[in-house]
Coordinates of C-alpha atoms in Angstrom, one line a residue:
Chain A
M1 CA 23.4 41.6 -6.5
F2 CA 26.1 40.0 -4.4
H3 CA 25.2 42.7 -1.5
Y4 CA 22.0 41.0 -0.3
E5 CA 22.1 39.1 2.4
F6 CA 19.4 36.6 1.0
M7 CA 21.8 36.1 -2.2
Q8 CA 24.8 35.9 0.0
N9 CA 22.8 32.9 2.1
A10 CA 21.9 31.6 -1.3
L11 CA 25.6 31.5 -2.4
I12 CA 27.1 29.6 0.4
A13 CA 24.7 27.1 0.5
G14 CA 24.6 26.5 -3.1
F15 CA 28.2 25.9 -3.0
I16 CA 28.3 23.7 0.2
I17 CA 25.4 21.6 -1.6
A18 CA 27.6 21.8 -4.8
I19 CA 30.5 20.3 -3.0
L20 CA 28.6 17.5 -1.3
A21 CA 26.5 16.6 -4.6
S22 CA 29.4 16.3 -7.0
L23 CA 31.8 14.2 -4.1
S24 CA 28.7 11.9 -2.8
G25 CA 27.3 12.1 -6.5
S26 CA 30.4 10.5 -7.9
F27 CA 30.6 7.0 -5.6
I28 CA 26.5 7.0 -5.8
V29 CA 26.9 7.1 -10.1
L30 CA 29.7 4.5 -10.0
K31 CA 28.0 2.1 -7.8
R32 CA 25.0 2.7 -10.0
Y33 CA 22.8 4.0 -7.5
S34 CA 21.6 7.1 -9.3
L35 CA 17.8 6.2 -8.6
M36 CA 18.5 6.4 -4.5
T37 CA 18.9 10.3 -5.0
E38 CA 15.8 10.8 -6.4
T39 CA 13.9 8.1 -4.1
L40 CA 15.8 9.9 -1.1
A41 CA 14.9 13.3 -2.6
H42 CA 11.1 11.8 -2.4
S43 CA 11.5 11.0 0.7
S44 CA 12.9 14.6 2.1
L45 CA 9.6 15.7 0.7
V46 CA 7.7 13.4 3.6
G47 CA 10.3 15.3 6.0
V48 CA 9.1 18.8 4.6
A49 CA 5.3 18.1 5.2
I50 CA 5.8 16.5 8.7
G51 CA 7.4 20.3 9.3
I52 CA 4.9 21.7 7.7
L53 CA 1.8 19.7 9.7
T54 CA 3.7 19.8 13.1
G55 CA 5.5 23.5 13.1
F56 CA 9.0 21.6 13.6
S57 CA 12.0 23.1 11.3
T58 CA 11.2 21.6 7.9
L59 CA 14.8 21.7 7.0
W60 CA 15.5 19.2 10.5
M61 CA 12.6 17.3 9.4
A62 CA 13.9 16.6 5.8
V63 CA 17.3 15.2 7.1
I64 CA 16.1 13.0 9.8
V65 CA 13.5 11.6 7.4
S66 CA 16.1 11.2 4.6
I67 CA 18.1 9.1 6.7
L68 CA 15.8 6.8 7.8
S69 CA 14.3 6.0 4.5
A70 CA 18.1 5.7 3.4
W71 CA 18.8 3.1 6.0
L72 CA 15.1 1.4 5.6
I73 CA 15.8 1.0 1.7
E74 CA 19.6 -0.5 2.5
Y75 CA 17.8 -3.1 5.6
L76 CA 15.4 -3.9 2.4
R77 CA 17.7 -4.6 -0.2
G78 CA 20.1 -6.2 2.1
S79 CA 17.7 -8.8 4.0
F80 CA 15.0 -9.8 1.4
N81 CA 15.5 -11.0 -2.2
L82 CA 13.9 -8.4 -3.4
Y83 CA 15.1 -6.7 -7.0
S84 CA 16.8 -3.4 -5.4
D85 CA 15.6 -1.3 -8.3
A86 CA 12.0 -2.1 -7.4
I87 CA 12.5 -1.2 -3.9
L88 CA 13.9 2.1 -4.8
A89 CA 10.9 2.2 -7.4
I90 CA 8.4 1.8 -4.0
F91 CA 9.8 4.2 -2.0
L92 CA 9.9 6.7 -4.8
S93 CA 6.3 7.1 -5.3
G94 CA 5.1 5.6 -1.6
S95 CA 6.6 8.6 0.0
L96 CA 5.5 11.4 -3.0
A97 CA 2.1 10.3 -1.9
L98 CA 2.5 10.3 1.4
A99 CA 3.9 13.8 1.2
I100 CA 1.1 15.0 -1.5
I101 CA -1.4 13.6 1.1
M102 CA 0.2 15.4 4.5
V103 CA 0.5 18.4 2.3
S104 CA -3.2 18.3 1.3
L105 CA -4.1 17.9 5.3
S106 CA -2.6 20.8 5.9
G107 CA -4.0 22.4 3.3
A108 CA -0.3 24.1 2.9
F109 CA -0.5 23.5 -1.4
N110 CA 1.1 27.0 -1.8
S111 CA 4.0 29.0 -3.2
S112 CA 6.4 28.0 -0.3
L113 CA 5.7 24.2 -1.2
F114 CA 7.0 25.0 -5.1
S115 CA 10.1 26.4 -3.6
Y116 CA 10.7 22.7 -1.7
L117 CA 10.1 21.6 -4.8
F118 CA 12.0 23.7 -7.4
G119 CA 14.6 25.1 -5.3
S120 CA 14.6 29.1 -4.5
I121 CA 17.3 31.6 -3.5
L122 CA 14.9 33.5 -1.3
A123 CA 14.3 30.7 0.9
V124 CA 17.6 30.3 3.0
S125 CA 18.1 31.6 6.5
N126 CA 20.6 32.2 8.7
H127 CA 19.7 28.9 10.9
D128 CA 19.4 26.9 7.6
L129 CA 22.8 27.9 6.7
I130 CA 24.1 26.7 10.3
I131 CA 22.6 23.4 9.7
M132 CA 24.0 23.1 6.3
G133 CA 27.1 24.3 7.6
I134 CA 27.5 21.5 10.0
F135 CA 26.1 18.7 8.5
G136 CA 28.0 19.7 4.9
F137 CA 31.4 20.2 6.8
V138 CA 30.8 16.2 8.6
A139 CA 29.7 14.7 5.6
M140 CA 32.7 16.3 3.6
I141 CA 35.0 15.4 6.1
L142 CA 34.0 11.8 5.8
L143 CA 33.7 11.4 2.4
I144 CA 37.2 12.6 1.8
G145 CA 38.5 10.6 5.2
F146 CA 36.8 6.9 3.7
S147 CA 37.6 7.5 -0.1
K148 CA 40.0 5.2 -0.7
E149 CA 37.5 2.6 0.7
L150 CA 34.5 3.8 -0.6
L151 CA 36.5 3.8 -4.2
F152 CA 37.1 0.2 -3.5
L153 CA 33.7 -0.3 -2.7
V154 CA 32.0 0.9 -5.6
Y155 CA 34.7 -0.6 -8.0
D156 CA 34.4 -4.2 -6.7
E157 CA 32.3 -4.6 -3.6
E158 CA 33.0 -8.5 -3.0
V159 CA 36.4 -8.3 -3.4
A160 CA 36.7 -5.4 -1.4
K161 CA 34.8 -7.4 1.7
T162 CA 37.6 -10.3 1.2
S163 CA 40.2 -7.9 1.7
G164 CA 38.6 -6.9 5.0
I165 CA 37.1 -3.6 4.6
K166 CA 33.8 -3.6 6.3
V167 CA 31.5 -3.1 3.1
K168 CA 28.0 -3.3 5.1
W169 CA 29.2 -0.3 7.4
L170 CA 30.5 1.9 4.6
N171 CA 27.4 1.1 2.8
Y172 CA 25.2 2.6 4.8
L173 CA 27.9 5.6 5.9
L174 CA 27.6 6.4 2.0
I175 CA 24.1 6.1 1.9
T176 CA 23.5 8.4 5.1
I177 CA 25.8 10.9 3.6
V178 CA 23.6 10.9 0.3
A179 CA 20.2 11.5 2.2
V180 CA 21.7 14.2 4.3
T181 CA 23.2 15.8 0.9
V182 CA 19.7 15.3 -0.8
A183 CA 17.7 17.0 2.2
L184 CA 20.1 19.5 2.2
S185 CA 20.0 20.5 -0.8
I186 CA 16.2 21.1 -1.2
R187 CA 16.4 24.6 -0.2
I188 CA 18.2 25.8 -3.3
V189 CA 17.9 22.8 -5.9
G190 CA 14.2 21.4 -5.0
V191 CA 13.3 18.0 -4.4
F192 CA 12.5 17.2 -8.2
L193 CA 15.6 19.0 -9.1
I194 CA 18.6 17.9 -6.7
A195 CA 19.1 14.0 -8.4
A196 CA 20.4 16.0 -11.5
L197 CA 22.9 18.0 -9.9
M198 CA 24.0 14.8 -7.9
V199 CA 24.4 12.7 -10.7
I200 CA 25.1 14.7 -14.4
P201 CA 28.4 16.5 -13.3
T202 CA 29.9 13.1 -12.4
I203 CA 28.7 11.8 -16.1
A204 CA 30.0 14.9 -17.5
A205 CA 33.4 14.7 -16.0
L206 CA 33.5 10.7 -17.2
Q207 CA 33.4 12.0 -20.5
F208 CA 36.7 13.3 -20.5
G209 CA 38.2 9.7 -19.1
Y210 CA 40.5 10.5 -16.6
G211 CA 41.4 8.5 -13.4
F212 CA 39.6 9.0 -10.4
L213 CA 40.7 12.1 -8.3
K214 CA 40.7 13.9 -11.7
T215 CA 37.1 13.0 -12.3
V216 CA 36.0 13.8 -9.0
M217 CA 37.5 17.3 -9.3
L218 CA 35.8 18.1 -12.4
A219 CA 32.7 17.2 -11.0
L220 CA 32.7 19.3 -8.4
L221 CA 34.0 22.2 -10.6
F222 CA 31.1 21.6 -13.1
A223 CA 29.1 21.8 -9.9
C224 CA 30.1 24.8 -8.8
L225 CA 29.6 26.4 -12.0
S226 CA 26.2 25.1 -12.6
V227 CA 24.9 26.4 -9.1
F228 CA 26.9 29.7 -9.3
I229 CA 25.8 30.4 -12.8
G230 CA 22.5 29.4 -12.4
M231 CA 21.5 31.2 -9.3
V232 CA 22.9 34.3 -11.3
L233 CA 20.0 33.3 -13.7
S234 CA 17.7 32.9 -11.1
Y235 CA 18.1 35.9 -9.7
M236 CA 18.1 38.0 -13.2
F237 CA 15.0 35.9 -14.8
S238 CA 13.5 35.4 -11.5
L239 CA 13.6 31.6 -12.4
P240 CA 13.2 28.8 -9.9
S241 CA 17.0 28.0 -8.5
G242 CA 16.9 24.3 -9.2
A243 CA 15.2 24.4 -12.4
A244 CA 18.3 27.5 -13.5
I245 CA 21.0 25.4 -12.4
V246 CA 19.7 21.7 -13.4
M247 CA 19.7 23.4 -17.3
C248 CA 23.8 25.0 -16.9
V249 CA 24.3 21.4 -15.6
I250 CA 22.5 19.5 -18.8
I251 CA 24.5 22.6 -21.2
I252 CA 28.1 21.4 -19.4
F253 CA 27.2 17.7 -19.8
I254 CA 26.3 18.8 -23.4
I255 CA 29.3 20.3 -24.1
S256 CA 31.8 17.7 -22.2
L257 CA 29.6 14.9 -24.8
I258 CA 30.8 17.1 -27.7
I259 CA 34.7 17.8 -26.6
N260 CA 34.8 14.3 -26.6
K261 CA 33.4 12.6 -29.0
Chain B
M1 CA 58.2 -31.5 5.2
K2 CA 57.1 -29.2 2.6
F3 CA 53.3 -28.8 4.1
V4 CA 52.9 -27.8 7.8
A5 CA 49.8 -25.2 8.5
P6 CA 46.3 -25.4 7.1
V7 CA 45.2 -22.2 5.5
F8 CA 41.4 -23.7 5.2
E9 CA 40.2 -26.6 6.9
V10 CA 36.6 -27.3 6.2
S11 CA 34.6 -30.3 7.7
N12 CA 31.1 -31.5 6.9
L13 CA 30.1 -28.6 4.9
K14 CA 26.3 -28.7 3.5
F15 CA 24.8 -25.4 1.7
E16 CA 21.1 -25.6 0.6
I17 CA 19.2 -23.1 -0.9
S18 CA 15.5 -23.9 -1.0
N19 CA 15.7 -27.7 0.4
Q20 CA 17.9 -27.8 -2.5
K21 CA 21.2 -29.4 -1.7
I22 CA 24.2 -27.4 -3.8
L23 CA 27.0 -28.7 -1.3
D24 CA 26.9 -31.9 0.8
S25 CA 29.2 -33.0 3.5
I26 CA 32.4 -31.3 1.8
S27 CA 35.6 -31.5 4.1
L28 CA 39.2 -30.6 3.0
K29 CA 42.5 -29.2 4.4
I30 CA 44.4 -26.8 2.2
F31 CA 48.1 -26.5 3.4
T32 CA 50.6 -23.8 3.0
G33 CA 52.6 -24.0 -0.1
E34 CA 49.9 -25.8 -1.9
Y35 CA 49.2 -25.0 -5.5
D36 CA 45.7 -26.6 -6.0
A37 CA 43.1 -26.7 -8.4
V38 CA 39.1 -27.1 -8.1
I39 CA 37.6 -28.6 -10.8
G40 CA 33.6 -29.6 -12.2
P41 CA 30.9 -29.1 -14.2
N42 CA 29.1 -25.6 -14.3
G43 CA 26.8 -25.2 -11.7
G44 CA 28.3 -28.1 -9.8
G45 CA 29.1 -25.6 -6.7
K46 CA 32.8 -25.1 -7.2
T47 CA 31.9 -21.0 -7.1
T48 CA 29.9 -21.7 -3.8
L49 CA 32.4 -23.6 -2.3
I50 CA 35.0 -20.7 -3.5
R51 CA 33.0 -17.8 -1.8
M52 CA 32.3 -19.9 1.6
L53 CA 35.9 -19.7 2.2
L54 CA 36.1 -16.3 1.7
G55 CA 33.1 -15.5 3.7
L56 CA 31.1 -14.2 0.8
Q57 CA 28.3 -16.5 1.6
V58 CA 27.4 -18.4 5.1
P59 CA 27.1 -22.5 4.8
T60 CA 23.9 -24.0 6.2
S61 CA 26.1 -26.2 8.1
G62 CA 29.6 -26.8 9.0
N63 CA 32.8 -25.7 10.0
I64 CA 35.5 -23.1 8.1
E65 CA 38.9 -22.7 9.6
I66 CA 41.4 -20.3 8.0
F67 CA 44.7 -20.5 9.9
G68 CA 43.5 -22.3 12.5
Q69 CA 40.2 -20.1 13.3
D70 CA 36.7 -19.7 13.0
I71 CA 36.0 -18.4 9.9
K72 CA 33.4 -16.2 12.0
K73 CA 36.0 -14.8 13.8
F74 CA 38.7 -14.6 11.5
Q75 CA 40.3 -10.8 11.3
G76 CA 43.6 -11.1 8.7
W77 CA 41.3 -10.9 5.7
H78 CA 44.5 -9.2 4.3
K79 CA 46.4 -12.1 4.0
I80 CA 44.0 -13.6 1.6
G81 CA 44.0 -12.3 -2.3
Y82 CA 41.3 -13.0 -4.4
V83 CA 40.2 -12.3 -8.1
P84 CA 36.9 -12.8 -8.9
Q85 CA 35.8 -14.4 -12.1
R86 CA 34.5 -11.4 -13.7
A87 CA 37.9 -9.7 -13.3
T88 CA 38.0 -9.5 -17.2
L89 CA 34.4 -7.9 -17.2
V90 CA 34.4 -4.4 -15.5
D91 CA 32.8 -1.6 -16.4
T92 CA 34.9 0.0 -19.4
S93 CA 34.1 3.8 -18.4
F94 CA 35.6 3.5 -14.6
P95 CA 37.4 6.6 -13.5
A96 CA 40.6 4.7 -12.2
T97 CA 43.8 4.2 -13.9
V98 CA 45.7 0.6 -13.3
L99 CA 47.7 2.2 -9.9
D100 CA 44.2 3.2 -8.5
V101 CA 43.2 -0.2 -8.9
V102 CA 46.4 -1.8 -7.6
L103 CA 46.0 0.2 -4.7
M104 CA 43.3 -1.2 -3.9
G105 CA 44.8 -3.8 -2.1
R106 CA 46.2 -1.8 0.2
A107 CA 43.1 0.2 1.7
S108 CA 42.1 -2.1 4.2
K109 CA 45.6 -2.8 5.6
R110 CA 46.4 1.4 5.7
G111 CA 43.2 2.1 7.7
F112 CA 40.5 4.8 7.7
F113 CA 41.5 8.2 7.5
K114 CA 44.8 7.3 6.4
R115 CA 46.2 8.2 2.6
Y116 CA 48.3 5.8 0.6
N117 CA 51.7 6.1 1.8
K118 CA 55.4 5.6 0.3
E119 CA 55.0 1.7 1.5
D120 CA 51.7 1.4 -0.2
K121 CA 53.1 2.8 -3.0
D122 CA 56.5 0.7 -3.6
A123 CA 54.4 -2.0 -2.5
A124 CA 51.7 -1.6 -5.3
Y125 CA 55.0 -0.9 -8.0
S126 CA 56.3 -3.9 -6.7
A127 CA 53.3 -6.5 -7.2
M128 CA 52.6 -4.7 -11.1
R129 CA 56.5 -5.7 -11.9
Q130 CA 56.0 -9.2 -10.9
M131 CA 52.9 -9.0 -13.1
D132 CA 54.4 -7.5 -15.9
V133 CA 52.2 -4.5 -16.3
I134 CA 54.4 -1.8 -14.4
D135 CA 54.1 0.1 -17.6
L136 CA 50.5 0.4 -17.7
S137 CA 50.4 1.9 -14.6
Q138 CA 49.2 5.0 -15.6
K139 CA 46.8 3.7 -18.3
M140 CA 42.9 3.3 -17.7
I141 CA 41.9 0.0 -16.6
G142 CA 38.7 0.1 -18.7
S143 CA 41.5 0.7 -22.3
L144 CA 43.3 -2.7 -20.8
S145 CA 42.6 -6.2 -22.9
G146 CA 41.2 -8.7 -21.0
G147 CA 44.4 -10.7 -20.2
Q148 CA 46.1 -7.3 -19.2
R149 CA 43.3 -7.0 -16.4
Q150 CA 43.4 -10.2 -15.2
R151 CA 47.3 -9.5 -14.2
V152 CA 46.1 -6.1 -12.8
M153 CA 43.6 -8.3 -10.3
I154 CA 46.3 -10.4 -9.8
A155 CA 48.9 -7.3 -9.2
R156 CA 46.1 -5.9 -6.6
A157 CA 45.5 -9.3 -4.9
L158 CA 49.6 -9.0 -4.7
A159 CA 49.8 -6.0 -3.4
S160 CA 48.6 -6.8 0.3
N161 CA 51.9 -9.1 0.8
P162 CA 48.8 -12.3 0.9
S163 CA 49.8 -15.7 2.0
V164 CA 47.1 -17.3 -0.2
L165 CA 45.8 -16.3 -3.4
I166 CA 42.3 -17.6 -4.7
L167 CA 41.3 -17.4 -8.3
D168 CA 37.6 -18.1 -9.5
E169 CA 38.4 -19.3 -13.6
P170 CA 41.4 -16.9 -14.2
N171 CA 41.2 -18.1 -17.9
T172 CA 37.9 -15.8 -18.6
G173 CA 38.7 -13.7 -21.1
V174 CA 42.5 -14.8 -21.7
D175 CA 43.1 -16.4 -24.9
K176 CA 44.6 -19.8 -25.3
N177 CA 48.0 -18.7 -26.5
S178 CA 48.5 -17.0 -23.1
Q179 CA 47.4 -19.4 -20.7
H180 CA 50.5 -21.8 -21.0
L181 CA 52.3 -18.2 -19.8
F182 CA 49.5 -17.5 -17.6
Y183 CA 49.9 -20.8 -15.6
A184 CA 53.6 -20.6 -15.3
L185 CA 53.5 -17.6 -13.6
L186 CA 50.8 -18.6 -11.1
R187 CA 53.7 -21.4 -10.4
D188 CA 56.7 -19.5 -10.2
L189 CA 54.7 -17.2 -7.8
N190 CA 53.3 -20.4 -5.7
K191 CA 57.3 -21.8 -5.6
N192 CA 59.5 -17.8 -5.3
N193 CA 56.7 -16.1 -3.2
N194 CA 55.6 -19.7 -1.3
L195 CA 52.1 -18.2 -1.9
T196 CA 49.5 -21.0 -1.2
I197 CA 47.3 -21.0 -4.4
L198 CA 43.7 -22.1 -5.1
F199 CA 41.9 -21.4 -8.5
I200 CA 39.1 -22.8 -10.2
T201 CA 38.3 -24.0 -13.5
H202 CA 35.8 -25.8 -15.7
D203 CA 37.8 -26.3 -18.5
V204 CA 39.5 -30.1 -17.4
G205 CA 42.1 -29.3 -20.4
V206 CA 43.8 -26.8 -18.7
I207 CA 44.9 -28.8 -15.3
V208 CA 48.7 -28.7 -15.9
D209 CA 50.4 -31.6 -14.5
D210 CA 52.5 -29.6 -12.1
I211 CA 49.8 -28.5 -9.4
D212 CA 49.7 -30.6 -6.3
R213 CA 46.3 -31.4 -6.0
V214 CA 42.8 -31.2 -7.5
F215 CA 39.7 -30.9 -5.9
T216 CA 36.7 -32.4 -8.0
V217 CA 33.3 -30.1 -7.0
N218 CA 30.1 -31.8 -7.8
R219 CA 27.5 -31.2 -5.1
S220 CA 30.0 -33.8 -3.2
L221 CA 34.2 -33.7 -3.4
S222 CA 36.7 -35.8 -4.1
T223 CA 40.5 -35.1 -3.5
C224 CA 43.1 -36.7 -6.1
N225 CA 46.7 -35.9 -5.3
N226 CA 48.2 -35.4 -8.1
P227 CA 46.4 -34.3 -11.9
K228 CA 47.4 -37.7 -13.5
E229 CA 45.7 -39.2 -10.9
A230 CA 42.5 -36.3 -11.2
I231 CA 42.4 -37.2 -15.4
S232 CA 42.2 -41.1 -14.3
C233 CA 40.1 -40.7 -11.8
K234 CA 36.8 -42.4 -12.2
D235 CA 34.8 -39.7 -11.0
I236 CA 36.3 -36.9 -13.3
S237 CA 35.1 -39.4 -16.4
K238 CA 32.1 -39.4 -14.6
L239 CA 31.5 -35.6 -14.3
Y240 CA 32.3 -34.7 -18.0
A241 CA 32.1 -38.0 -19.5
I242 CA 35.0 -37.1 -21.9
S243 CA 38.7 -38.2 -22.1
A244 CA 40.4 -35.3 -20.4
H245 CA 44.1 -35.0 -21.8
L246 CA 46.7 -33.0 -19.4
L247 CA 47.8 -29.7 -20.8
H248 CA 51.6 -29.8 -20.3
N249 CA 53.1 -26.6 -18.7
H250 CA 56.9 -26.7 -18.9
H251 CA 57.3 -22.7 -17.3
G252 CA 57.7 -21.2 -20.6
H253 CA 58.6 -24.0 -23.1

């Protein structure tokens, strides 16, 4: 199966996503921002809908709308005295409603939409792969470059701020990376399932009780393993790849729980 | 003269939320090498005052200068170590060792895109040795007792070689027997490292007899130049309506 070009593309894309999702997911989980990934996934769908309606690249549109939503959410959280989870809930359902209306208007309720929702190994074009490679590389360099500041930020934001770290700037950087990761993932994992790939590998790795670096490495291993096995299962049984990947990551989580009971 | 440069100079500070005065007409100066306490009842505004000194909250009006520089322009935050009240209440499953946490104190000094180097690690180990947590360096932060975690948080603050240490209710989660030792340790840091120390407490009973000054905060501020004076202060009796007693602290005795 690995000699098919579409499968090679899907695997490369899958590993890019696995690396990004687990690295950025570690910070997001520890910051208790997990719901953010789900919300941004729904916002990405608005981008996809804009792409379908206008004929622009759906992946580009997903990236742009996801980043703008992330910034707007962060701005609202910082500027208004609103409950932050309530803001996420508003965006979560609001974006989905908007996306559904736009897709309905364009008459595109079809199997191609289905692949955006649940992922497909057939969906990654060479063009997609280039976008994913560029964004993925930049995001990964930033995550690694700022990892010690990000760790301080998620451990204790106030003390990080008083020690001179630009926490506002770092928060924006982190959610921008998450927004990009989520948007890039919709081809392979799908809008409804990406949050699982960002959150569950870290939760599974946390069960082992290691320090930060080992925990992140373990989360990375779990994400890559789930993506690989999920894609093979998707090919063999013609399943939506996102669903197969998420089932793998959940099985890894259950095994981690049992081992560390 | 022991006191030379003002670390903090606060003038006419006011803080309001929804037209309700939390702090009013606060003016104070804290000098290098002082060992001071901020006391007052819960809800009296002492944490708010400290948070404004740290730039975490912006006053409604008034000025704050740190080392002679307006707080808005102040860049030398690494000179100020902060140990928050919730230091003992961290997420127990957080994946960080004691060393990971103490090294965080070096993050802003090292700068973006740079890994911790030998100098950072030496500073972290030296701070852990000083706080007697060096044997715990590879333990997970969540597995420590409240008192141990408190010392780790102070080690993190010390790792950046600060000139000032600010502690909010440092006794939260520390058992009563360890309090004497804890305050003796703070005094040693103050004397041996010439570290300016400011700590908040709501418990008047823990005021030790060798601190320099006591600030009582209950919307407004009054300053007492020694703890004995503080205890006899009319203001304190009024604040608490109790007869406070001194906790004698003779450095380990």
